[in-house]
C-alpha cells in the first residue's frame, strides 16, 4: 500500500519535481495548489513522467475547511511536505501583509489541521535566505540567522520559529526544516521545469529567456564584490537532487521513533559558484553564446553564501550528485520546449 503524502504547492517548480521522486520511491503524492505561482504544464508533465493520474486538489492552503476535507477524503495521509508559499523578495516588500497571511498563515493552518487529524510528519521548505550574509562560510545549520532583509525572508524565519515552538511545546509534530540554497535545472525528461510568471526574478529563468530571445540581454548584478571575479557567489543545486533530499527527509522522519522532533538541514552542493562562472558553464554546456552585460548591484543581494551539507549527508544519507553543466543543459532544453514564453 503506497503511503499518501500531501504536497502543498505541488504544481510548483520544487513541488512537482518532488512529487515525481515520491512516486518513483513508492509513495503516493496528493497535490494541493492554487496556481498562484505554478502551472498546469507541470501537472501534465508529471502525468507523463509517472504514467499515473496524480491526485490533485485545487485550492489555498489557508483554507481550513478545504484542508479538513482533503484529510477526511484521503483518509490516510501519512505526512505533509509544505511548499506552498510566495517567494519574491521585491513583491514581499510591496505586499508584506499578503506575504505574512499567505506564508505564515498557511503554515499555522496546516499544522493545526495536521494535529487535529493525528498527522505528525512535516517537511518544511525554508531557505538559505535566513542566514543573510553570514560571517563565516560555509554555513552550517548552527550558523546564526541574521535579521531578515525582506518580509519574504522573515516569513521563512517566522515559520521556522512557529514550527520549533510547536515541537518544543510537546505537540506531536516531527519536522524537518530544509534550507534550500539555489535550485536550478529540470527533470531529465524535460517534461517539467520552472515556468516563471511575468519577468523572472531568479537568475536561471532570466538567463534562459535572454538566451532564447524573450529578453534582450541578461544583466549581471554587480562585478565589484569581494569575490575572485567580482560577481556574487551562490550554491546552485540541481532540482532533482533537491527533490530527492525531500524524500530522504521523509524517510528519516518516518523511521525516527520520537513523538516530537525538529531538525534543520542545509540543502546545497557545498560549493560556491559565481554568476560569471555559471554563465560560462551555460555557454559551454549548450553551445549558446549569451548576450549579457554587467550592471549595478541588486539591493538586498548577499555577496556570497554556500552550504556545509555534512548534516544532510550523515543524517539523511543524501548528497547532491548532478553537476552544474547537466542542470544548465536541462534548463536550456526546457526553455526550448517553452519557446519564447
Ligand atoms: C533569491 C532570494 C532568496 C530566495 C530565492 C528563491 C534574495 C536576496 N534572495 O535568492 O531569498 O529564496 O531567490 O526565490 O533575493 N542575478 C543576476 N542577474 C539576474 C538575476 C540574478 O546577476 O537577472 C544574480 C544575483 O545577483 C545572485 C544570483 O544571480 O547573485 C542568484 O540570484 P537569484 O536567482 O535571484 O537567487 P538569490 O538572490 O540567491
mmCIF file of C-alpha atoms and ligand atoms in Angstrom:
data_model
loop_
_atom_site.group_PDB
_atom_site.id
_atom_site.type_symbol
_atom_site.label_atom_id
_atom_site.label_comp_id
_atom_site.label_asym_id
_atom_site.label_seq_id
_atom_site.Cartn_x
_atom_site.Cartn_y
_atom_site.Cartn_z
ATOM 1 C CA UNK A 1 0.000 0.000 0.000
ATOM 2 C CA UNK A 2 1.551 3.285 -1.105
ATOM 3 C CA UNK A 3 1.686 5.907 1.642
ATOM 4 C CA UNK A 4 -0.094 9.121 0.775
ATOM 5 C CA UNK A 5 1.981 12.276 1.097
ATOM 6 C CA UNK A 6 0.221 15.630 0.903
ATOM 7 C CA UNK A 7 2.338 18.018 -1.172
ATOM 8 C CA UNK A 8 1.195 21.631 -0.842
ATOM 9 C CA UNK A 9 2.371 23.770 -3.742
ATOM 10 C CA UNK A 10 2.506 20.504 -5.672
ATOM 11 C CA UNK A 11 2.140 22.144 -9.083
ATOM 12 C CA UNK A 12 5.095 24.423 -8.420
ATOM 13 C CA UNK A 13 8.678 24.009 -9.539
ATOM 14 C CA UNK A 14 10.063 22.203 -6.485
ATOM 15 C CA UNK A 15 6.731 20.583 -5.544
ATOM 16 C CA UNK A 16 6.155 18.864 -8.888
ATOM 17 C CA UNK A 17 9.737 17.596 -9.103
ATOM 18 C CA UNK A 18 9.465 16.225 -5.579
ATOM 19 C CA UNK A 19 6.155 14.561 -6.465
ATOM 20 C CA UNK A 20 7.903 12.730 -9.325
ATOM 21 C CA UNK A 21 10.520 11.360 -6.923
ATOM 22 C CA UNK A 22 7.873 10.429 -4.343
ATOM 23 C CA UNK A 23 6.095 8.404 -6.996
ATOM 24 C CA UNK A 24 9.343 6.747 -8.093
ATOM 25 C CA UNK A 25 10.136 5.840 -4.491
ATOM 26 C CA UNK A 26 6.784 4.152 -3.968
ATOM 27 C CA UNK A 27 4.805 6.905 -2.263
ATOM 28 C CA UNK A 28 1.520 8.341 -3.478
ATOM 29 C CA UNK A 29 1.770 12.121 -3.795
ATOM 30 C CA UNK A 30 -1.500 14.011 -3.219
ATOM 31 C CA UNK A 31 -1.118 17.527 -4.545
ATOM 32 C CA UNK A 32 -2.680 20.782 -3.395
ATOM 33 C CA UNK A 33 -2.116 24.024 -5.293
ATOM 34 C CA UNK A 34 -3.978 27.234 -6.054
ATOM 35 C CA UNK A 35 -1.933 28.027 -9.201
ATOM 36 C CA UNK A 36 -0.927 31.408 -7.812
ATOM 37 C CA UNK A 37 2.660 30.801 -8.891
ATOM 38 C CA UNK A 38 2.542 27.444 -10.596
ATOM 39 C CA UNK A 39 1.433 25.966 -13.829
ATOM 40 C CA UNK A 40 -0.772 23.196 -15.183
ATOM 41 C CA UNK A 41 2.024 22.290 -17.619
ATOM 42 C CA UNK A 42 3.888 20.749 -14.706
ATOM 43 C CA UNK A 43 0.906 18.573 -13.845
ATOM 44 C CA UNK A 44 0.703 17.211 -17.375
ATOM 45 C CA UNK A 45 4.498 16.659 -17.326
ATOM 46 C CA UNK A 46 4.128 14.817 -14.044
ATOM 47 C CA UNK A 47 1.398 12.613 -15.525
ATOM 48 C CA UNK A 48 3.628 11.708 -18.448
ATOM 49 C CA UNK A 49 6.662 11.032 -16.256
ATOM 50 C CA UNK A 50 4.827 8.874 -13.718
ATOM 51 C CA UNK A 51 2.327 7.331 -16.139
ATOM 52 C CA UNK A 52 -0.278 7.988 -13.459
ATOM 53 C CA UNK A 53 -3.167 10.302 -12.809
ATOM 54 C CA UNK A 54 -1.761 12.020 -9.718
ATOM 55 C CA UNK A 55 -4.464 13.123 -7.245
ATOM 56 C CA UNK A 56 -4.798 16.877 -7.357
ATOM 57 C CA UNK A 57 -6.825 19.278 -5.177
ATOM 58 C CA UNK A 58 -7.144 22.875 -6.328
ATOM 59 C CA UNK A 59 -7.253 25.474 -3.584
ATOM 60 C CA UNK A 60 -5.498 27.540 -0.983
ATOM 61 C CA UNK A 61 -3.524 26.270 1.953
ATOM 62 C CA UNK A 62 -5.055 28.964 4.124
ATOM 63 C CA UNK A 63 -8.471 27.414 3.536
ATOM 64 C CA UNK A 64 -9.003 25.441 6.737
ATOM 65 C CA UNK A 65 -12.202 23.751 5.626
ATOM 66 C CA UNK A 66 -10.589 22.658 2.373
ATOM 67 C CA UNK A 67 -7.642 21.187 4.296
ATOM 68 C CA UNK A 68 -10.044 19.351 6.611
ATOM 69 C CA UNK A 69 -11.952 17.940 3.696
ATOM 70 C CA UNK A 70 -8.739 16.776 1.987
ATOM 71 C CA UNK A 71 -7.534 14.982 5.134
ATOM 72 C CA UNK A 72 -11.003 13.465 5.549
ATOM 73 C CA UNK A 73 -11.464 12.464 1.939
ATOM 74 C CA UNK A 74 -7.995 10.988 1.533
ATOM 75 C CA UNK A 75 -8.402 9.225 4.866
ATOM 76 C CA UNK A 76 -4.841 8.174 5.484
ATOM 77 C CA UNK A 77 -2.363 10.942 4.763
ATOM 78 C CA UNK A 78 0.948 9.819 6.255
ATOM 79 C CA UNK A 79 2.916 13.062 6.042
ATOM 80 C CA UNK A 80 2.914 16.577 4.639
ATOM 81 C CA UNK A 81 5.524 18.383 2.556
ATOM 82 C CA UNK A 82 4.733 22.088 2.647
ATOM 83 C CA UNK A 83 5.990 24.040 -0.368
ATOM 84 C CA UNK A 84 3.091 26.407 -0.919
ATOM 85 C CA UNK A 85 4.376 29.961 -0.390
ATOM 86 C CA UNK A 86 5.035 33.192 -2.220
ATOM 87 C CA UNK A 87 8.758 33.682 -2.781
ATOM 88 C CA UNK A 88 9.583 37.000 -4.356
ATOM 89 C CA UNK A 89 11.678 39.391 -2.341
ATOM 90 C CA UNK A 90 10.583 42.557 -4.191
ATOM 91 C CA UNK A 91 6.899 41.650 -4.173
ATOM 92 C CA UNK A 92 7.100 40.917 -0.445
ATOM 93 C CA UNK A 93 8.408 44.421 0.212
ATOM 94 C CA UNK A 94 5.390 45.838 -1.637
ATOM 95 C CA UNK A 95 2.809 43.480 -0.123
ATOM 96 C CA UNK A 96 4.019 42.418 3.327
ATOM 97 C CA UNK A 97 0.585 41.569 4.714
ATOM 98 C CA UNK A 98 -0.138 39.338 1.758
ATOM 99 C CA UNK A 99 3.148 37.528 2.389
ATOM 100 C CA UNK A 100 2.574 37.105 6.115
ATOM 101 C CA UNK A 101 -1.033 35.994 5.596
ATOM 102 C CA UNK A 102 -0.083 33.602 2.846
ATOM 103 C CA UNK A 103 3.198 32.079 4.033
ATOM 104 C CA UNK A 104 2.807 32.267 7.801
ATOM 105 C CA UNK A 105 -0.983 31.816 7.864
ATOM 106 C CA UNK A 106 -0.872 28.695 5.716
ATOM 107 C CA UNK A 107 1.809 27.093 7.884
ATOM 108 C CA UNK A 108 -0.215 27.689 11.066
ATOM 109 C CA UNK A 109 -3.430 26.424 9.499
ATOM 110 C CA UNK A 110 -1.727 23.349 8.120
ATOM 111 C CA UNK A 111 -0.098 22.463 11.459
ATOM 112 C CA UNK A 112 -3.419 22.876 13.276
ATOM 113 C CA UNK A 113 -5.249 20.660 10.807
ATOM 114 C CA UNK A 114 -2.460 18.056 10.912
ATOM 115 C CA UNK A 115 -2.715 17.919 14.712
ATOM 116 C CA UNK A 116 -6.489 17.525 14.534
ATOM 117 C CA UNK A 117 -6.085 14.624 12.126
ATOM 118 C CA UNK A 118 -3.207 12.989 14.008
ATOM 119 C CA UNK A 119 -0.630 13.516 11.251
ATOM 120 C CA UNK A 120 2.812 14.277 12.664
ATOM 121 C CA UNK A 121 5.415 14.181 9.892
ATOM 122 C CA UNK A 122 6.102 17.562 8.359
ATOM 123 C CA UNK A 123 8.739 18.647 5.839
ATOM 124 C CA UNK A 124 9.041 22.414 5.547
ATOM 125 C CA UNK A 125 10.549 24.461 2.692
ATOM 126 C CA UNK A 126 12.871 27.023 4.153
ATOM 127 C CA UNK A 127 15.636 28.998 2.523
ATOM 128 C CA UNK A 128 19.274 29.965 2.950
ATOM 129 C CA UNK A 129 17.888 33.497 2.982
ATOM 130 C CA UNK A 130 17.559 33.055 6.788
ATOM 131 C CA UNK A 131 21.385 33.269 7.062
ATOM 132 C CA UNK A 132 21.584 36.669 5.325
ATOM 133 C CA UNK A 133 25.278 37.442 4.703
ATOM 134 C CA UNK A 134 26.915 35.015 7.129
ATOM 135 C CA UNK A 135 30.084 35.966 8.984
ATOM 136 C CA UNK A 136 31.676 32.618 8.189
ATOM 137 C CA UNK A 137 31.436 30.287 5.215
ATOM 138 C CA UNK A 138 30.327 27.643 4.537
ATOM 139 C CA UNK A 139 27.192 27.950 6.667
ATOM 140 C CA UNK A 140 26.179 25.100 8.928
ATOM 141 C CA UNK A 141 22.715 24.666 10.410
ATOM 142 C CA UNK A 142 24.091 26.254 13.607
ATOM 143 C CA UNK A 143 25.248 29.421 11.844
ATOM 144 C CA UNK A 144 23.252 32.223 13.473
ATOM 145 C CA UNK A 145 20.367 33.549 11.421
ATOM 146 C CA UNK A 146 20.537 37.227 10.545
ATOM 147 C CA UNK A 147 17.668 39.738 10.706
ATOM 148 C CA UNK A 148 15.652 39.187 7.549
ATOM 149 C CA UNK A 149 16.258 41.557 4.636
ATOM 150 C CA UNK A 150 12.668 41.321 3.412
ATOM 151 C CA UNK A 151 9.178 40.291 4.514
ATOM 152 C CA UNK A 152 9.640 37.150 2.379
ATOM 153 C CA UNK A 153 12.799 36.187 4.288
ATOM 154 C CA UNK A 154 11.062 36.990 7.535
ATOM 155 C CA UNK A 155 8.154 34.670 6.718
ATOM 156 C CA UNK A 156 10.619 31.770 6.412
ATOM 157 C CA UNK A 157 12.260 32.694 9.705
ATOM 158 C CA UNK A 158 8.937 33.100 11.487
ATOM 159 C CA UNK A 159 7.631 29.792 10.132
ATOM 160 C CA UNK A 160 10.754 28.001 11.348
ATOM 161 C CA UNK A 161 10.169 29.523 14.809
ATOM 162 C CA UNK A 162 6.483 28.614 14.824
ATOM 163 C CA UNK A 163 7.281 25.017 13.944
ATOM 164 C CA UNK A 164 10.032 24.850 16.556
ATOM 165 C CA UNK A 165 7.790 26.309 19.279
ATOM 166 C CA UNK A 166 5.076 23.808 18.392
ATOM 167 C CA UNK A 167 7.551 20.938 18.702
ATOM 168 C CA UNK A 168 9.027 22.336 21.939
ATOM 169 C CA UNK A 169 5.544 22.541 23.435
ATOM 170 C CA UNK A 170 5.395 18.764 23.174
ATOM 171 C CA UNK A 171 2.800 18.644 20.414
ATOM 172 C CA UNK A 172 3.202 15.509 18.310
ATOM 173 C CA UNK A 173 4.878 17.124 15.312
ATOM 174 C CA UNK A 174 8.031 15.749 13.726
ATOM 175 C CA UNK A 175 9.532 18.413 11.497
ATOM 176 C CA UNK A 176 12.404 18.521 9.027
ATOM 177 C CA UNK A 177 13.257 22.090 8.055
ATOM 178 C CA UNK A 178 15.015 22.145 4.701
ATOM 179 C CA UNK A 179 17.021 25.267 3.963
ATOM 180 C CA UNK A 180 17.447 25.378 0.217
ATOM 181 C CA UNK A 181 20.304 27.116 -1.477
ATOM 182 C CA UNK A 182 19.706 27.963 -5.178
ATOM 183 C CA UNK A 183 17.730 25.301 -7.095
ATOM 184 C CA UNK A 184 18.361 25.047 -10.840
ATOM 185 C CA UNK A 185 17.662 22.631 -13.694
ATOM 186 C CA UNK A 186 14.759 20.384 -14.598
ATOM 187 C CA UNK A 187 13.618 16.800 -14.675
ATOM 188 C CA UNK A 188 15.911 14.935 -17.131
ATOM 189 C CA UNK A 189 12.896 14.205 -19.386
ATOM 190 C CA UNK A 190 12.461 17.984 -19.854
ATOM 191 C CA UNK A 191 8.741 17.425 -19.284
ATOM 192 C CA UNK A 192 8.821 19.639 -16.185
ATOM 193 C CA UNK A 193 10.786 22.743 -15.307
ATOM 194 C CA UNK A 194 10.374 26.254 -13.977
ATOM 195 C CA UNK A 195 7.567 28.336 -15.503
ATOM 196 C CA UNK A 196 8.077 31.939 -14.456
ATOM 197 C CA UNK A 197 5.077 34.235 -14.215
ATOM 198 C CA UNK A 198 5.953 37.628 -15.677
ATOM 199 C CA UNK A 199 9.524 38.865 -15.663
ATOM 200 C CA UNK A 200 11.625 36.290 -13.798
ATOM 201 C CA UNK A 201 13.382 37.426 -10.622
ATOM 202 C CA UNK A 202 15.731 34.484 -10.433
ATOM 203 C CA UNK A 203 18.888 34.036 -12.438
ATOM 204 C CA UNK A 204 18.213 30.848 -14.423
ATOM 205 C CA UNK A 205 14.807 31.606 -15.906
ATOM 206 C CA UNK A 206 16.025 35.098 -16.788
ATOM 207 C CA UNK A 207 19.202 33.716 -18.328
ATOM 208 C CA UNK A 208 17.418 31.104 -20.473
ATOM 209 C CA UNK A 209 14.857 33.694 -21.569
ATOM 210 C CA UNK A 210 17.701 36.013 -22.591
ATOM 211 C CA UNK A 211 19.341 33.115 -24.461
ATOM 212 C CA UNK A 212 16.150 32.291 -26.379
ATOM 213 C CA UNK A 213 15.460 35.940 -27.155
ATOM 214 C CA UNK A 214 12.488 36.712 -24.863
ATOM 215 C CA UNK A 215 14.718 39.250 -23.065
ATOM 216 C CA UNK A 216 17.212 41.413 -24.941
ATOM 217 C CA UNK A 217 20.042 40.602 -22.520
ATOM 218 C CA UNK A 218 20.980 39.299 -19.102
ATOM 219 C CA UNK A 219 22.262 41.856 -16.631
ATOM 220 C CA UNK A 220 24.818 40.551 -14.145
ATOM 221 C CA UNK A 221 24.085 42.347 -10.907
ATOM 222 C CA UNK A 222 27.497 43.709 -9.969
ATOM 223 C CA UNK A 223 31.110 42.702 -10.656
ATOM 224 C CA UNK A 224 32.694 44.658 -7.829
ATOM 225 C CA UNK A 225 32.043 42.228 -4.979
ATOM 226 C CA UNK A 226 34.880 40.834 -2.909
ATOM 227 C CA UNK A 227 34.946 37.553 -4.861
ATOM 228 C CA UNK A 228 37.530 36.181 -7.343
ATOM 229 C CA UNK A 229 35.741 37.550 -10.442
ATOM 230 C CA UNK A 230 33.707 40.240 -8.659
ATOM 231 C CA UNK A 231 30.269 38.639 -9.184
ATOM 232 C CA UNK A 232 28.143 37.121 -6.398
ATOM 233 C CA UNK A 233 28.651 33.562 -5.241
ATOM 234 C CA UNK A 234 25.847 31.066 -4.578
ATOM 235 C CA UNK A 235 25.439 27.348 -4.047
ATOM 236 C CA UNK A 236 23.441 26.089 -7.061
ATOM 237 C CA UNK A 237 21.776 22.728 -6.546
ATOM 238 C CA UNK A 238 20.045 20.604 -9.165
ATOM 239 C CA UNK A 239 16.281 20.356 -8.713
ATOM 240 C CA UNK A 240 16.361 16.533 -8.861
ATOM 241 C CA UNK A 241 18.980 16.392 -6.101
ATOM 242 C CA UNK A 242 16.810 18.760 -4.098
ATOM 243 C CA UNK A 243 13.678 16.689 -4.757
ATOM 244 C CA UNK A 244 15.467 13.501 -3.672
ATOM 245 C CA UNK A 245 16.520 15.186 -0.433
ATOM 246 C CA UNK A 246 12.841 15.692 0.430
ATOM 247 C CA UNK A 247 12.161 12.002 0.107
ATOM 248 C CA UNK A 248 15.198 11.220 2.253
ATOM 249 C CA UNK A 249 13.922 13.703 4.852
ATOM 250 C CA UNK A 250 10.559 11.997 4.777
ATOM 251 C CA UNK A 251 12.135 8.570 5.272
ATOM 252 C CA UNK A 252 14.163 9.969 8.160
ATOM 253 C CA UNK A 253 11.032 11.335 9.852
ATOM 254 C CA UNK A 254 9.057 8.150 9.300
ATOM 255 C CA UNK A 255 11.824 5.960 10.672
ATOM 256 C CA UNK A 256 12.533 8.047 13.771
ATOM 257 C CA UNK A 257 10.585 6.842 16.755
ATOM 258 C CA UNK A 258 10.001 10.109 18.554
ATOM 259 C CA UNK A 259 6.836 11.903 19.448
ATOM 260 C CA UNK A 260 8.203 15.303 18.535
ATOM 261 C CA UNK A 261 11.234 16.253 16.534
ATOM 262 C CA UNK A 262 12.731 19.377 14.992
ATOM 263 C CA UNK A 263 15.748 19.111 12.708
ATOM 264 C CA UNK A 264 17.186 21.596 10.242
ATOM 265 C CA UNK A 265 19.117 20.596 7.108
ATOM 266 C CA UNK A 266 21.040 22.672 4.588
ATOM 267 C CA UNK A 267 20.455 21.514 1.033
ATOM 268 C CA UNK A 268 23.119 22.640 -1.383
ATOM 269 C CA UNK A 269 26.104 21.093 -3.108
ATOM 270 C CA UNK A 270 28.508 22.578 -0.572
ATOM 271 C CA UNK A 271 30.387 24.685 -3.096
ATOM 272 C CA UNK A 272 30.036 28.276 -4.241
ATOM 273 C CA UNK A 273 29.955 29.357 -7.890
ATOM 274 C CA UNK A 274 29.921 32.903 -9.207
ATOM 275 C CA UNK A 275 27.365 34.318 -11.642
ATOM 276 C CA UNK A 276 30.091 34.723 -14.286
ATOM 277 C CA UNK A 277 31.260 31.126 -13.800
ATOM 278 C CA UNK A 278 27.675 29.967 -14.200
ATOM 279 C CA UNK A 279 27.321 31.918 -17.455
ATOM 280 C CA UNK A 280 30.497 30.297 -18.826
ATOM 281 C CA UNK A 281 29.275 26.845 -17.802
ATOM 282 C CA UNK A 282 25.932 27.504 -19.510
ATOM 283 C CA UNK A 283 27.640 28.572 -22.741
ATOM 284 C CA UNK A 284 29.892 25.524 -22.724
ATOM 285 C CA UNK A 285 27.087 23.057 -21.874
ATOM 286 C CA UNK A 286 24.690 24.380 -24.505
ATOM 287 C CA UNK A 287 26.890 25.906 -27.214
ATOM 288 C CA UNK A 288 24.777 29.064 -26.961
ATOM 289 C CA UNK A 289 26.533 32.367 -26.604
ATOM 290 C CA UNK A 290 24.747 34.573 -24.137
ATOM 291 C CA UNK A 291 24.107 38.249 -24.543
ATOM 292 C CA UNK A 292 24.965 39.702 -21.140
ATOM 293 C CA UNK A 293 26.356 42.848 -19.615
ATOM 294 C CA UNK A 294 27.479 43.943 -16.199
ATOM 295 C CA UNK A 295 25.030 46.175 -14.359
ATOM 296 C CA UNK A 296 24.773 47.662 -10.888
ATOM 297 C CA UNK A 297 24.391 45.593 -7.743
ATOM 298 C CA UNK A 298 20.852 44.491 -6.847
ATOM 299 C CA UNK A 299 19.762 45.874 -3.485
ATOM 300 C CA UNK A 300 19.461 43.134 -0.869
ATOM 301 C CA UNK A 301 21.802 40.663 -2.596
ATOM 302 C CA UNK A 302 24.320 38.942 -0.371
ATOM 303 C CA UNK A 303 27.891 38.754 -1.635
ATOM 304 C CA UNK A 304 28.467 35.044 -1.134
ATOM 305 C CA UNK A 305 26.759 32.134 0.508
ATOM 306 C CA UNK A 306 27.249 28.390 0.251
ATOM 307 C CA UNK A 307 26.390 25.448 2.415
ATOM 308 C CA UNK A 308 28.066 22.948 4.619
ATOM 309 C CA UNK A 309 25.988 19.843 3.854
ATOM 310 C CA UNK A 310 27.576 17.369 6.277
ATOM 311 C CA UNK A 311 24.427 17.028 8.370
ATOM 312 C CA UNK A 312 22.225 16.075 5.407
ATOM 313 C CA UNK A 313 24.838 13.608 4.277
ATOM 314 C CA UNK A 314 25.198 11.998 7.741
ATOM 315 C CA UNK A 315 21.578 12.014 8.865
ATOM 316 C CA UNK A 316 19.586 11.888 5.631
ATOM 317 C CA UNK A 317 22.178 9.771 3.783
ATOM 318 C CA UNK A 318 21.887 12.209 0.912
ATOM 319 C CA UNK A 319 24.345 14.091 -1.242
ATOM 320 C CA UNK A 320 23.876 16.142 -4.398
ATOM 321 C CA UNK A 321 25.359 14.282 -7.373
ATOM 322 C CA UNK A 322 24.439 16.224 -10.534
ATOM 323 C CA UNK A 323 26.835 18.800 -11.865
ATOM 324 C CA UNK A 324 26.080 22.292 -12.993
ATOM 325 C CA UNK A 325 26.600 21.622 -16.719
ATOM 326 C CA UNK A 326 23.892 18.970 -16.615
ATOM 327 C CA UNK A 327 21.445 21.241 -14.744
ATOM 328 C CA UNK A 328 22.051 24.146 -17.113
ATOM 329 C CA UNK A 329 21.763 21.956 -20.191
ATOM 330 C CA UNK A 330 18.405 20.688 -18.885
ATOM 331 C CA UNK A 331 17.225 24.227 -18.097
ATOM 332 C CA UNK A 332 18.053 25.201 -21.668
ATOM 333 C CA UNK A 333 16.193 22.218 -23.144
ATOM 334 C CA UNK A 334 13.184 23.200 -21.036
ATOM 335 C CA UNK A 335 13.349 26.778 -22.305
ATOM 336 C CA UNK A 336 13.457 25.448 -25.881
ATOM 337 C CA UNK A 337 10.284 23.477 -25.152
ATOM 338 C CA UNK A 338 8.599 26.574 -23.716
ATOM 339 C CA UNK A 339 9.821 28.586 -26.690
ATOM 340 C CA UNK A 340 9.614 32.341 -26.412
ATOM 341 C CA UNK A 341 7.469 32.265 -23.262
HETATM 342 C C1 LIG B 1 16.636 34.780 -4.080
HETATM 343 C C2 LIG B 1 16.254 35.263 -2.721
HETATM 344 C C3 LIG B 1 16.057 34.076 -1.821
HETATM 345 C C4 LIG B 1 15.026 33.152 -2.390
HETATM 346 C C5 LIG B 1 15.466 32.708 -3.764
HETATM 347 C C6 LIG B 1 14.401 31.858 -4.442
HETATM 348 C C7 LIG B 1 17.356 37.427 -2.383
HETATM 349 C C8 LIG B 1 18.399 38.156 -1.624
HETATM 350 N N1 LIG B 1 17.280 36.125 -2.158
HETATM 351 O O1 LIG B 1 17.926 34.164 -3.970
HETATM 352 O O2 LIG B 1 15.643 34.538 -0.578
HETATM 353 O O3 LIG B 1 14.880 32.021 -1.553
HETATM 354 O O4 LIG B 1 15.689 33.858 -4.584
HETATM 355 O O5 LIG B 1 13.344 32.608 -4.889
HETATM 356 O O6 LIG B 1 16.643 37.980 -3.175
HETATM 357 N N2 LIG B 1 21.408 37.609 -10.779
HETATM 358 C C9 LIG B 1 21.898 38.372 -11.817
HETATM 359 N N3 LIG B 1 21.025 38.787 -12.800
HETATM 360 C C10 LIG B 1 19.701 38.450 -12.773
HETATM 361 C C11 LIG B 1 19.209 37.662 -11.710
HETATM 362 C C12 LIG B 1 20.090 37.261 -10.709
HETATM 363 O O7 LIG B 1 23.083 38.687 -11.871
HETATM 364 O O8 LIG B 1 18.956 38.871 -13.683
HETATM 365 C C13 LIG B 1 22.332 37.134 -9.732
HETATM 366 C C14 LIG B 1 22.018 37.637 -8.345
HETATM 367 O O9 LIG B 1 22.661 38.831 -8.079
HETATM 368 C C15 LIG B 1 22.556 36.485 -7.493
HETATM 369 C C16 LIG B 1 22.394 35.250 -8.364
HETATM 370 O O10 LIG B 1 22.227 35.732 -9.684
HETATM 371 O O11 LIG B 1 23.919 36.666 -7.262
HETATM 372 C C17 LIG B 1 21.209 34.408 -7.989
HETATM 373 O O12 LIG B 1 20.066 35.240 -7.945
HETATM 374 P P1 LIG B 1 18.594 34.655 -7.733
HETATM 375 O O13 LIG B 1 18.365 33.534 -8.677
HETATM 376 O O14 LIG B 1 17.640 35.791 -7.755
HETATM 377 O O15 LIG B 1 18.654 33.997 -6.298
HETATM 378 P P2 LIG B 1 19.092 34.656 -4.892
HETATM 379 O O16 LIG B 1 19.119 36.100 -4.950
HETATM 380 O O17 LIG B 1 20.336 33.965 -4.460
#
